[in-house]
mmCIF file of N, CA and C in Angstrom:
data_model
loop_
_atom_site.group_PDB
_atom_site.id
_atom_site.type_symbol
_atom_site.label_atom_id
_atom_site.label_comp_id
_atom_site.label_asym_id
_atom_site.label_seq_id
_atom_site.Cartn_x
_atom_site.Cartn_y
_atom_site.Cartn_z
ATOM 1 N N GLN J 1 21.331 1.267 23.546
ATOM 2 C CA GLN J 1 22.667 1.431 23.057
ATOM 3 C C GLN J 1 22.627 2.025 21.637
ATOM 4 N N ALA J 2 21.749 1.487 20.806
ATOM 5 C CA ALA J 2 21.644 2.005 19.437
ATOM 6 C C ALA J 2 21.175 3.453 19.438
ATOM 7 N N LEU J 3 20.229 3.776 20.296
ATOM 8 C CA LEU J 3 19.727 5.146 20.390
ATOM 9 C C LEU J 3 20.830 6.093 20.861
ATOM 10 N N ALA J 4 21.620 5.660 21.822
ATOM 11 C CA ALA J 4 22.732 6.491 22.296
ATOM 12 C C ALA J 4 23.742 6.742 21.180
ATOM 13 N N MET J 5 24.049 5.711 20.415
ATOM 14 C CA MET J 5 24.987 5.876 19.295
ATOM 15 C C MET J 5 24.417 6.807 18.228
ATOM 16 N N MET J 6 23.125 6.689 17.969
ATOM 17 C CA MET J 6 22.500 7.551 16.975
ATOM 18 C C MET J 6 22.545 9.011 17.436
ATOM 19 N N ILE J 7 22.241 9.250 18.685
ATOM 20 C CA ILE J 7 22.282 10.617 19.223
ATOM 21 C C ILE J 7 23.695 11.174 19.163
ATOM 22 N N TYR J 8 24.667 10.345 19.410
ATOM 23 C CA TYR J 8 26.062 10.777 19.366
ATOM 24 C C TYR J 8 26.535 11.055 17.935
ATOM 25 N N THR J 9 26.174 10.195 16.990
ATOM 26 C CA THR J 9 26.753 10.297 15.643
ATOM 27 C C THR J 9 26.032 11.260 14.711
ATOM 28 N N ILE J 10 24.738 11.458 14.888
ATOM 29 C CA ILE J 10 24.011 12.311 13.941
ATOM 30 C C ILE J 10 24.623 13.712 13.821
ATOM 31 N N PRO J 11 24.933 14.389 14.913
ATOM 32 C CA PRO J 11 25.529 15.724 14.746
ATOM 33 C C PRO J 11 26.954 15.692 14.184
ATOM 34 N N ARG J 12 27.615 14.553 14.251
ATOM 35 C CA ARG J 12 29.018 14.449 13.841
ATOM 36 C C ARG J 12 29.218 13.790 12.470
ATOM 37 N N CYS J 13 28.155 13.401 11.792
ATOM 38 C CA CYS J 13 28.292 12.596 10.578
ATOM 39 C C CYS J 13 28.588 13.418 9.326
ATOM 40 N N GLY J 14 28.500 14.718 9.377
ATOM 41 C CA GLY J 14 28.821 15.545 8.228
ATOM 42 C C GLY J 14 27.678 15.750 7.252
ATOM 43 N N VAL J 15 26.473 15.319 7.606
ATOM 44 C CA VAL J 15 25.305 15.504 6.742
ATOM 45 C C VAL J 15 24.709 16.874 7.043
ATOM 46 N N ASP J 16 24.410 17.607 5.986
ATOM 47 C CA ASP J 16 23.717 18.886 6.129
ATOM 48 C C ASP J 16 22.228 18.574 6.282
ATOM 49 N N TRP J 17 21.733 18.618 7.515
ATOM 50 C CA TRP J 17 20.379 18.173 7.826
ATOM 51 C C TRP J 17 19.341 19.205 7.419
ATOM 52 N N THR J 18 18.774 19.009 6.236
ATOM 53 C CA THR J 18 17.670 19.834 5.761
ATOM 54 C C THR J 18 16.365 19.092 6.055
ATOM 55 N N ALA J 19 15.244 19.733 5.819
ATOM 56 C CA ALA J 19 13.942 19.123 6.118
ATOM 57 C C ALA J 19 13.744 17.825 5.333
ATOM 58 N N ASP J 20 14.144 17.806 4.049
ATOM 59 C CA ASP J 20 13.948 16.590 3.265
ATOM 60 C C ASP J 20 14.861 15.460 3.736
ATOM 61 N N LYS J 21 16.041 15.786 4.233
ATOM 62 C CA LYS J 21 16.934 14.742 4.737
ATOM 63 C C LYS J 21 16.452 14.205 6.081
ATOM 64 N N ILE J 22 15.872 15.047 6.886
ATOM 65 C CA ILE J 22 15.295 14.584 8.147
ATOM 66 C C ILE J 22 14.112 13.655 7.854
ATOM 67 N N LEU J 23 13.293 14.026 6.871
ATOM 68 C CA LEU J 23 12.166 13.172 6.474
ATOM 69 C C LEU J 23 12.669 11.831 5.937
ATOM 70 N N THR J 24 13.693 11.876 5.108
ATOM 71 C CA THR J 24 14.264 10.641 4.558
ATOM 72 C C THR J 24 14.787 9.749 5.680
ATOM 73 N N PHE J 25 15.489 10.334 6.631
ATOM 74 C CA PHE J 25 16.032 9.556 7.750
ATOM 75 C C PHE J 25 14.903 8.949 8.580
ATOM 76 N N THR J 26 13.852 9.710 8.802
ATOM 77 C CA THR J 26 12.698 9.203 9.545
ATOM 78 C C THR J 26 12.044 8.046 8.806
ATOM 79 N N LEU J 27 11.899 8.191 7.484
ATOM 80 C CA LEU J 27 11.332 7.109 6.678
ATOM 81 C C LEU J 27 12.211 5.858 6.738
ATOM 82 N N MET J 28 13.526 6.060 6.748
ATOM 83 C CA MET J 28 14.441 4.923 6.837
ATOM 84 C C MET J 28 14.200 4.136 8.128
ATOM 85 N N LEU J 29 14.045 4.847 9.230
ATOM 86 C CA LEU J 29 13.821 4.181 10.512
ATOM 87 C C LEU J 29 12.479 3.442 10.542
ATOM 88 N N ILE J 30 11.417 4.130 10.141
ATOM 89 C CA ILE J 30 10.079 3.543 10.192
ATOM 90 C C ILE J 30 9.969 2.347 9.241
ATOM 91 N N CYS J 31 10.429 2.525 8.017
ATOM 92 C CA CYS J 31 10.301 1.449 7.026
ATOM 93 C C CYS J 31 11.213 0.271 7.355
ATOM 94 N N GLY J 32 12.346 0.521 7.977
ATOM 95 C CA GLY J 32 13.202 -0.569 8.432
ATOM 96 C C GLY J 32 12.510 -1.418 9.482
ATOM 97 N N VAL J 33 11.837 -0.764 10.417
ATOM 98 C CA VAL J 33 11.086 -1.492 11.438
ATOM 99 C C VAL J 33 9.975 -2.315 10.782
ATOM 100 N N LEU J 34 9.271 -1.701 9.823
ATOM 101 C CA LEU J 34 8.177 -2.411 9.156
ATOM 102 C C LEU J 34 8.678 -3.611 8.356
ATOM 103 N N GLU J 35 9.821 -3.453 7.709
ATOM 104 C CA GLU J 35 10.337 -4.581 6.932
ATOM 105 C C GLU J 35 10.760 -5.737 7.834
ATOM 106 N N PHE J 36 11.417 -5.437 8.932
ATOM 107 C CA PHE J 36 11.777 -6.511 9.853
ATOM 108 C C PHE J 36 10.533 -7.153 10.443
ATOM 109 N N ALA J 37 9.502 -6.369 10.692
ATOM 110 C CA ALA J 37 8.233 -6.940 11.161
ATOM 111 C C ALA J 37 7.684 -7.902 10.111
ATOM 112 N N GLY J 38 7.761 -7.508 8.838
ATOM 113 C CA GLY J 38 7.320 -8.389 7.758
ATOM 114 C C GLY J 38 8.119 -9.679 7.706
ATOM 115 N N LEU J 39 9.426 -9.586 7.916
ATOM 116 C CA LEU J 39 10.259 -10.790 7.928
ATOM 117 C C LEU J 39 9.848 -11.727 9.069
ATOM 118 N N PHE J 40 9.534 -11.152 10.224
ATOM 119 C CA PHE J 40 9.114 -11.988 11.347
ATOM 120 C C PHE J 40 7.726 -12.573 11.116
ATOM 121 N N VAL J 41 6.871 -11.885 10.365
ATOM 122 C CA VAL J 41 5.569 -12.448 10.003
ATOM 123 C C VAL J 41 5.768 -13.654 9.086
ATOM 124 N N ILE J 42 6.679 -13.540 8.134
ATOM 125 C CA ILE J 42 6.988 -14.691 7.266
ATOM 126 C C ILE J 42 7.542 -15.839 8.106
ATOM 127 N N PHE J 43 8.432 -15.516 9.002
ATOM 128 C CA PHE J 43 9.022 -16.522 9.890
ATOM 129 C C PHE J 43 7.926 -17.234 10.682
ATOM 130 N N ALA J 44 7.003 -16.481 11.248
ATOM 131 C CA ALA J 44 5.896 -17.075 12.005
ATOM 132 C C ALA J 44 4.971 -17.868 11.090
ATOM 133 N N SER J 45 4.758 -17.383 9.884
ATOM 134 C CA SER J 45 3.871 -18.075 8.943
ATOM 135 C C SER J 45 4.425 -19.430 8.537
ATOM 136 N N LEU J 46 5.729 -19.529 8.414
ATOM 137 C CA LEU J 46 6.339 -20.811 8.051
ATOM 138 C C LEU J 46 6.094 -21.862 9.124
ATOM 139 N N CYS J 47 5.882 -21.434 10.350
ATOM 140 C CA CYS J 47 5.626 -22.378 11.440
ATOM 141 C C CYS J 47 4.296 -23.098 11.271
ATOM 142 N N PHE J 48 3.390 -22.560 10.459
ATOM 143 C CA PHE J 48 2.146 -23.259 10.185
ATOM 144 C C PHE J 48 2.385 -24.515 9.349
ATOM 145 N N PHE J 49 3.473 -24.557 8.624
ATOM 146 C CA PHE J 49 3.710 -25.627 7.660
ATOM 147 C C PHE J 49 4.791 -26.614 8.081
ATOM 148 N N THR J 50 5.518 -26.322 9.130
ATOM 149 C CA THR J 50 6.612 -27.197 9.519
ATOM 150 C C THR J 50 6.756 -27.224 11.029
ATOM 151 N N THR J 51 7.325 -28.297 11.523
ATOM 152 C CA THR J 51 7.620 -28.385 12.950
ATOM 153 C C THR J 51 9.122 -28.269 13.192
ATOM 154 N N GLU J 52 9.878 -28.223 12.138
ATOM 155 C CA GLU J 52 11.323 -28.112 12.243
ATOM 156 C C GLU J 52 11.725 -26.666 12.526
ATOM 157 N N GLY J 53 12.936 -26.494 13.028
ATOM 158 C CA GLY J 53 13.468 -25.157 13.235
ATOM 159 C C GLY J 53 13.699 -24.469 11.901
ATOM 160 N N LEU J 54 13.472 -23.220 11.880
ATOM 161 C CA LEU J 54 13.609 -22.455 10.644
ATOM 162 C C LEU J 54 14.791 -21.497 10.741
ATOM 163 N N GLU J 55 15.947 -22.077 11.010
ATOM 164 C CA GLU J 55 17.141 -21.267 11.227
ATOM 165 C C GLU J 55 17.561 -20.482 9.982
ATOM 166 N N PHE J 56 17.146 -20.924 8.804
ATOM 167 C CA PHE J 56 17.544 -20.209 7.597
ATOM 168 C C PHE J 56 16.970 -18.788 7.567
ATOM 169 N N MET J 57 15.890 -18.542 8.309
ATOM 170 C CA MET J 57 15.325 -17.192 8.356
ATOM 171 C C MET J 57 16.267 -16.220 9.040
ATOM 172 N N ASN J 58 17.183 -16.738 9.856
ATOM 173 C CA ASN J 58 18.160 -15.868 10.505
ATOM 174 C C ASN J 58 19.074 -15.196 9.497
ATOM 175 N N ILE J 59 19.170 -15.782 8.310
ATOM 176 C CA ILE J 59 19.956 -15.154 7.248
ATOM 177 C C ILE J 59 19.403 -13.769 6.956
ATOM 178 N N PHE J 60 18.086 -13.639 6.995
ATOM 179 C CA PHE J 60 17.457 -12.373 6.650
ATOM 180 C C PHE J 60 17.279 -11.453 7.850
ATOM 181 N N THR J 61 17.100 -12.009 9.047
ATOM 182 C CA THR J 61 16.917 -11.146 10.217
ATOM 183 C C THR J 61 18.275 -10.718 10.774
ATOM 184 N N ASP J 62 19.057 -11.658 11.258
ATOM 185 C CA ASP J 62 20.383 -11.317 11.779
ATOM 186 C C ASP J 62 21.310 -10.852 10.651
ATOM 187 N N GLY J 63 21.219 -11.546 9.525
ATOM 188 C CA GLY J 63 22.039 -11.159 8.377
ATOM 189 C C GLY J 63 21.679 -9.789 7.845
ATOM 190 N N GLY J 64 20.407 -9.436 7.922
ATOM 191 C CA GLY J 64 19.970 -8.116 7.483
ATOM 192 C C GLY J 64 20.585 -7.008 8.308
ATOM 193 N N ARG J 65 20.754 -7.288 9.585
ATOM 194 C CA ARG J 65 21.398 -6.306 10.456
ATOM 195 C C ARG J 65 22.862 -6.122 10.048
ATOM 196 N N GLU J 66 23.534 -7.218 9.776
ATOM 197 C CA GLU J 66 24.933 -7.160 9.358
ATOM 198 C C GLU J 66 25.080 -6.593 7.950
ATOM 199 N N PHE J 67 24.086 -6.839 7.130
ATOM 200 C CA PHE J 67 24.076 -6.378 5.746
ATOM 201 C C PHE J 67 24.309 -4.871 5.660
ATOM 202 N N GLY J 68 23.701 -4.130 6.563
ATOM 203 C CA GLY J 68 23.829 -2.681 6.539
ATOM 204 C C GLY J 68 25.144 -2.162 7.078
ATOM 205 N N SER J 69 25.998 -3.041 7.559
ATOM 206 C CA SER J 69 27.276 -2.613 8.123
ATOM 207 C C SER J 69 28.310 -2.261 7.054
ATOM 208 N N TYR J 70 28.060 -2.688 5.831
ATOM 209 C CA TYR J 70 29.013 -2.471 4.758
ATOM 210 C C TYR J 70 28.303 -1.822 3.574
ATOM 211 N N PRO J 71 29.028 -1.074 2.748
ATOM 212 C CA PRO J 71 28.393 -0.504 1.549
ATOM 213 C C PRO J 71 27.946 -1.620 0.604
ATOM 214 N N LEU J 72 26.765 -1.472 0.067
ATOM 215 C CA LEU J 72 26.201 -2.510 -0.793
ATOM 216 C C LEU J 72 27.028 -2.747 -2.044
ATOM 217 N N ALA J 73 27.797 -1.771 -2.455
ATOM 218 C CA ALA J 73 28.603 -1.908 -3.670
ATOM 219 C C ALA J 73 29.598 -3.061 -3.562
ATOM 220 N N ILE J 74 30.012 -3.445 -2.351
ATOM 221 C CA ILE J 74 30.997 -4.527 -2.223
ATOM 222 C C ILE J 74 30.382 -5.893 -2.474
ATOM 223 N N TYR J 75 29.056 -6.013 -2.398
ATOM 224 C CA TYR J 75 28.392 -7.302 -2.560
ATOM 225 C C TYR J 75 28.170 -7.695 -4.020
ATOM 226 N N GLY J 76 28.165 -6.734 -4.913
ATOM 227 C CA GLY J 76 27.939 -7.028 -6.322
ATOM 228 C C GLY J 76 26.516 -6.749 -6.748
ATOM 229 N N GLU J 77 26.311 -6.722 -8.045
ATOM 230 C CA GLU J 77 25.029 -6.343 -8.625
ATOM 231 C C GLU J 77 23.917 -7.344 -8.314
ATOM 232 N N GLY J 78 24.213 -8.628 -8.309
ATOM 233 C CA GLY J 78 23.199 -9.642 -8.036
ATOM 234 C C GLY J 78 22.622 -9.513 -6.637
ATOM 235 N N VAL J 79 23.488 -9.302 -5.655
ATOM 236 C CA VAL J 79 23.035 -9.141 -4.275
ATOM 237 C C VAL J 79 22.244 -7.844 -4.133
ATOM 238 N N LEU J 80 22.709 -6.789 -4.791
ATOM 239 C CA LEU J 80 21.985 -5.516 -4.756
ATOM 240 C C LEU J 80 20.581 -5.672 -5.328
ATOM 241 N N LYS J 81 20.453 -6.385 -6.429
ATOM 242 C CA LYS J 81 19.126 -6.599 -7.021
ATOM 243 C C LYS J 81 18.245 -7.449 -6.104
ATOM 244 N N PHE J 82 18.809 -8.478 -5.493
ATOM 245 C CA PHE J 82 18.034 -9.317 -4.576
ATOM 246 C C PHE J 82 17.495 -8.486 -3.418
ATOM 247 N N PHE J 83 18.369 -7.661 -2.824
ATOM 248 C CA PHE J 83 17.965 -6.849 -1.680
ATOM 249 C C PHE J 83 17.259 -5.557 -2.083
ATOM 250 N N THR J 84 17.012 -5.386 -3.372
ATOM 251 C CA THR J 84 16.166 -4.285 -3.827
ATOM 252 C C THR J 84 14.787 -4.796 -4.187
ATOM 253 N N TYR J 85 14.715 -5.931 -4.894
ATOM 254 C CA TYR J 85 13.440 -6.393 -5.443
ATOM 255 C C TYR J 85 12.797 -7.554 -4.691
ATOM 256 N N VAL J 86 13.572 -8.403 -4.028
ATOM 257 C CA VAL J 86 13.000 -9.572 -3.352
ATOM 258 C C VAL J 86 12.761 -9.256 -1.875
ATOM 259 N N ILE J 87 13.805 -8.960 -1.167
ATOM 260 C CA ILE J 87 13.697 -8.497 0.226
ATOM 261 C C ILE J 87 14.289 -7.097 0.225
ATOM 262 N N PRO J 88 13.448 -6.090 0.176
ATOM 263 C CA PRO J 88 13.889 -4.728 -0.174
ATOM 264 C C PRO J 88 14.627 -3.961 0.923
ATOM 265 N N MET J 89 15.666 -4.553 1.469
ATOM 266 C CA MET J 89 16.455 -3.860 2.483
ATOM 267 C C MET J 89 17.215 -2.679 1.904
ATOM 268 N N ALA J 90 17.622 -2.789 0.660
ATOM 269 C CA ALA J 90 18.362 -1.691 0.035
ATOM 270 C C ALA J 90 17.492 -0.449 -0.137
ATOM 271 N N LEU J 91 16.185 -0.643 -0.208
ATOM 272 C CA LEU J 91 15.291 0.508 -0.399
ATOM 273 C C LEU J 91 15.204 1.391 0.831
ATOM 274 N N TRP J 92 15.430 0.849 2.004
ATOM 275 C CA TRP J 92 15.407 1.703 3.186
ATOM 276 C C TRP J 92 16.785 1.877 3.807
ATOM 277 N N GLN J 93 17.802 1.161 3.292
ATOM 278 C CA GLN J 93 19.160 1.321 3.802
ATOM 279 C C GLN J 93 20.064 2.025 2.794
ATOM 280 N N TYR J 94 20.294 1.376 1.684
ATOM 281 C CA TYR J 94 21.349 1.774 0.761
ATOM 282 C C TYR J 94 21.024 3.045 -0.026
ATOM 283 N N TYR J 95 19.919 3.041 -0.755
ATOM 284 C CA TYR J 95 19.603 4.172 -1.619
ATOM 285 C C TYR J 95 19.370 5.468 -0.847
ATOM 286 N N PRO J 96 18.591 5.443 0.243
ATOM 287 C CA PRO J 96 18.426 6.695 0.986
ATOM 288 C C PRO J 96 19.731 7.186 1.611
ATOM 289 N N LEU J 97 20.591 6.257 2.023
ATOM 290 C CA LEU J 97 21.867 6.669 2.593
ATOM 291 C C LEU J 97 22.751 7.333 1.551
ATOM 292 N N LEU J 98 22.690 6.854 0.310
ATOM 293 C CA LEU J 98 23.415 7.534 -0.770
ATOM 294 C C LEU J 98 22.951 8.979 -0.901
ATOM 295 N N TYR J 99 21.650 9.183 -0.773
ATOM 296 C CA TYR J 99 21.100 10.536 -0.847
ATOM 297 C C TYR J 99 21.541 11.375 0.361
ATOM 298 N N LEU J 100 21.454 10.798 1.549
ATOM 299 C CA LEU J 100 21.813 11.550 2.760
ATOM 300 C C LEU J 100 23.272 11.992 2.756
ATOM 301 N N THR J 101 24.146 11.131 2.266
ATOM 302 C CA THR J 101 25.571 11.448 2.276
ATOM 303 C C THR J 101 26.027 12.246 1.064
ATOM 304 N N GLY J 102 25.101 12.514 0.144
ATOM 305 C CA GLY J 102 25.442 13.311 -1.030
ATOM 306 C C GLY J 102 26.127 12.534 -2.130
ATOM 307 N N ARG J 103 26.136 11.224 -2.070
ATOM 308 C CA ARG J 103 26.770 10.403 -3.115
ATOM 309 C C ARG J 103 25.860 10.213 -4.317
ATOM 310 N N ALA J 104 24.575 10.511 -4.164
ATOM 311 C CA ALA J 104 23.624 10.444 -5.274
ATOM 312 C C ALA J 104 22.596 11.553 -5.075
ATOM 313 N N ASP J 105 22.153 12.117 -6.175
ATOM 314 C CA ASP J 105 21.168 13.202 -6.060
ATOM 315 C C ASP J 105 19.826 12.830 -6.699
ATOM 316 N N ASN J 106 19.588 11.551 -6.902
ATOM 317 C CA ASN J 106 18.329 11.085 -7.458
ATOM 318 C C ASN J 106 17.207 11.369 -6.451
ATOM 319 N N PRO J 107 16.208 12.151 -6.838
ATOM 320 C CA PRO J 107 15.138 12.484 -5.877
ATOM 321 C C PRO J 107 14.308 11.270 -5.457
ATOM 322 N N LEU J 108 14.309 10.202 -6.242
ATOM 323 C CA LEU J 108 13.573 8.998 -5.856
ATOM 324 C C LEU J 108 14.217 8.302 -4.657
ATOM 325 N N TYR J 109 15.493 8.516 -4.444
ATOM 326 C CA TYR J 109 16.174 7.897 -3.308
ATOM 327 C C TYR J 109 15.627 8.434 -1.984
ATOM 328 N N ARG J 110 15.084 9.645 -2.008
ATOM 329 C CA ARG J 110 14.501 10.224 -0.793
ATOM 330 C C ARG J 110 13.286 9.439 -0.331
ATOM 331 N N ILE J 111 12.500 8.952 -1.273
ATOM 332 C CA ILE J 111 11.252 8.266 -0.924
ATOM 333 C C ILE J 111 11.338 6.755 -1.145
ATOM 334 N N ALA J 112 12.515 6.257 -1.456
ATOM 335 C CA ALA J 112 12.692 4.809 -1.672
ATOM 336 C C ALA J 112 12.222 3.973 -0.488
ATOM 337 N N PRO J 113 12.386 4.435 0.757
ATOM 338 C CA PRO J 113 11.895 3.605 1.868
ATOM 339 C C PRO J 113 10.399 3.308 1.782
ATOM 340 N N LEU J 114 9.622 4.211 1.218
ATOM 341 C CA LEU J 114 8.185 3.971 1.102
ATOM 342 C C LEU J 114 7.874 2.767 0.218
ATOM 343 N N ALA J 115 8.693 2.552 -0.809
ATOM 344 C CA ALA J 115 8.485 1.405 -1.693
ATOM 345 C C ALA J 115 8.725 0.090 -0.953
ATOM 346 N N SER J 116 9.583 0.108 0.056
ATOM 347 C CA SER J 116 9.848 -1.127 0.802
ATOM 348 C C SER J 116 8.638 -1.581 1.608
ATOM 349 N N VAL J 117 7.703 -0.687 1.868
ATOM 350 C CA VAL J 117 6.498 -1.051 2.617
ATOM 351 C C VAL J 117 5.638 -2.035 1.814
ATOM 352 N N LEU J 118 5.773 -2.026 0.493
ATOM 353 C CA LEU J 118 5.040 -2.979 -0.347
ATOM 354 C C LEU J 118 5.403 -4.426 -0.006
ATOM 355 N N PHE J 119 6.552 -4.620 0.607
ATOM 356 C CA PHE J 119 6.983 -5.952 1.033
ATOM 357 C C PHE J 119 5.992 -6.557 2.031
ATOM 358 N N LEU J 120 5.264 -5.723 2.756
ATOM 359 C CA LEU J 120 4.309 -6.223 3.740
ATOM 360 C C LEU J 120 3.139 -6.962 3.090
ATOM 361 N N ILE J 121 2.826 -6.639 1.845
ATOM 362 C CA ILE J 121 1.693 -7.287 1.158
ATOM 363 C C ILE J 121 1.913 -8.794 1.032
ATOM 364 N N PRO J 122 3.031 -9.262 0.443
ATOM 365 C CA PRO J 122 3.215 -10.720 0.390
ATOM 366 C C PRO J 122 3.379 -11.347 1.775
ATOM 367 N N CYS J 123 3.927 -10.597 2.726
ATOM 368 C CA CYS J 123 4.060 -11.129 4.087
ATOM 369 C C CYS J 123 2.689 -11.425 4.677
ATOM 370 N N LEU J 124 1.780 -10.487 4.531
ATOM 371 C CA LEU J 124 0.439 -10.677 5.078
ATOM 372 C C LEU J 124 -0.357 -11.732 4.311
ATOM 373 N N ILE J 125 -0.143 -11.811 2.997
ATOM 374 C CA ILE J 125 -0.798 -12.862 2.207
ATOM 375 C C ILE J 125 -0.311 -14.237 2.674
ATOM 376 N N PHE J 126 0.984 -14.368 2.883
ATOM 377 C CA PHE J 126 1.539 -15.633 3.359
ATOM 378 C C PHE J 126 0.975 -15.982 4.735
ATOM 379 N N TRP J 127 0.817 -14.988 5.593
ATOM 380 C CA TRP J 127 0.233 -15.206 6.915
ATOM 381 C C TRP J 127 -1.198 -15.736 6.795
ATOM 382 N N ARG J 128 -1.978 -15.103 5.933
ATOM 383 C CA ARG J 128 -3.380 -15.521 5.758
ATOM 384 C C ARG J 128 -3.462 -16.939 5.205
ATOM 385 N N ILE J 129 -2.562 -17.299 4.289
ATOM 386 C CA ILE J 129 -2.530 -18.667 3.765
ATOM 387 C C ILE J 129 -2.226 -19.639 4.896
ATOM 388 N N GLY J 130 -1.260 -19.284 5.743
ATOM 389 C CA GLY J 130 -0.917 -20.150 6.871
ATOM 390 C C GLY J 130 -2.066 -20.317 7.841
ATOM 391 N N VAL J 131 -2.744 -19.228 8.169
ATOM 392 C CA VAL J 131 -3.877 -19.308 9.096
ATOM 393 C C VAL J 131 -4.997 -20.145 8.494
ATOM 394 N N ARG J 132 -5.238 -19.991 7.206
ATOM 395 C CA ARG J 132 -6.303 -20.736 6.542
ATOM 396 C C ARG J 132 -6.019 -22.243 6.538
ATOM 397 N N HIS J 133 -4.757 -22.630 6.462
ATOM 398 C CA HIS J 133 -4.411 -24.044 6.405
ATOM 399 C C HIS J 133 -3.983 -24.626 7.742
ATOM 400 N N TYR J 134 -4.128 -23.872 8.794
ATOM 401 C CA TYR J 134 -3.717 -24.344 10.118
ATOM 402 C C TYR J 134 -4.638 -25.454 10.597
ATOM 403 N N ARG J 135 -4.043 -26.503 11.127
ATOM 404 C CA ARG J 135 -4.789 -27.601 11.723
ATOM 405 C C ARG J 135 -4.203 -27.835 13.115
ATOM 406 N N SER J 136 -5.027 -27.828 14.105
ATOM 407 C CA SER J 136 -4.587 -28.027 15.480
ATOM 408 C C SER J 136 -4.115 -29.464 15.678
ATOM 409 N N THR J 137 -3.201 -29.661 16.587
ATOM 410 C CA THR J 137 -2.734 -31.009 16.919
ATOM 411 C C THR J 137 -3.670 -31.678 17.898
ATOM 412 N N GLY J 138 -4.596 -30.929 18.459
ATOM 413 C CA GLY J 138 -5.560 -31.494 19.390
ATOM 414 C C GLY J 138 -5.087 -31.501 20.821
ATOM 415 N N SER J 139 -3.906 -30.994 21.073
ATOM 416 C CA SER J 139 -3.409 -31.001 22.449
ATOM 417 C C SER J 139 -3.762 -29.727 23.181
#
């Protein structure tokens, strides 16, 4: 369904698709997938330390999907900073989209999705800590 909508809307969105904008859009897709993968790695890593449900992680997975439905400017500066520096969803959603739509001409916005890949480093470190401290229940 998402792929069908993307195929339908891309030619109609009013973006002048140049090579750099196609690259930016591709980076947005790839880095978005990688960031959500990192979030799920954190989610799985937390299971090493608790037996309780970790429903609060849905704030970042399901909420992250909803987060992109609205312009980040409506959330305020604090939320923008959180989603830029802590969980870098804005780096592959907000800033590159500003560039694609012509609302900003900062050349760093084209490659901002690449910076979001750095989020995988703490995700993998957290995973390794969890694996190192894992103790079987014996069952």
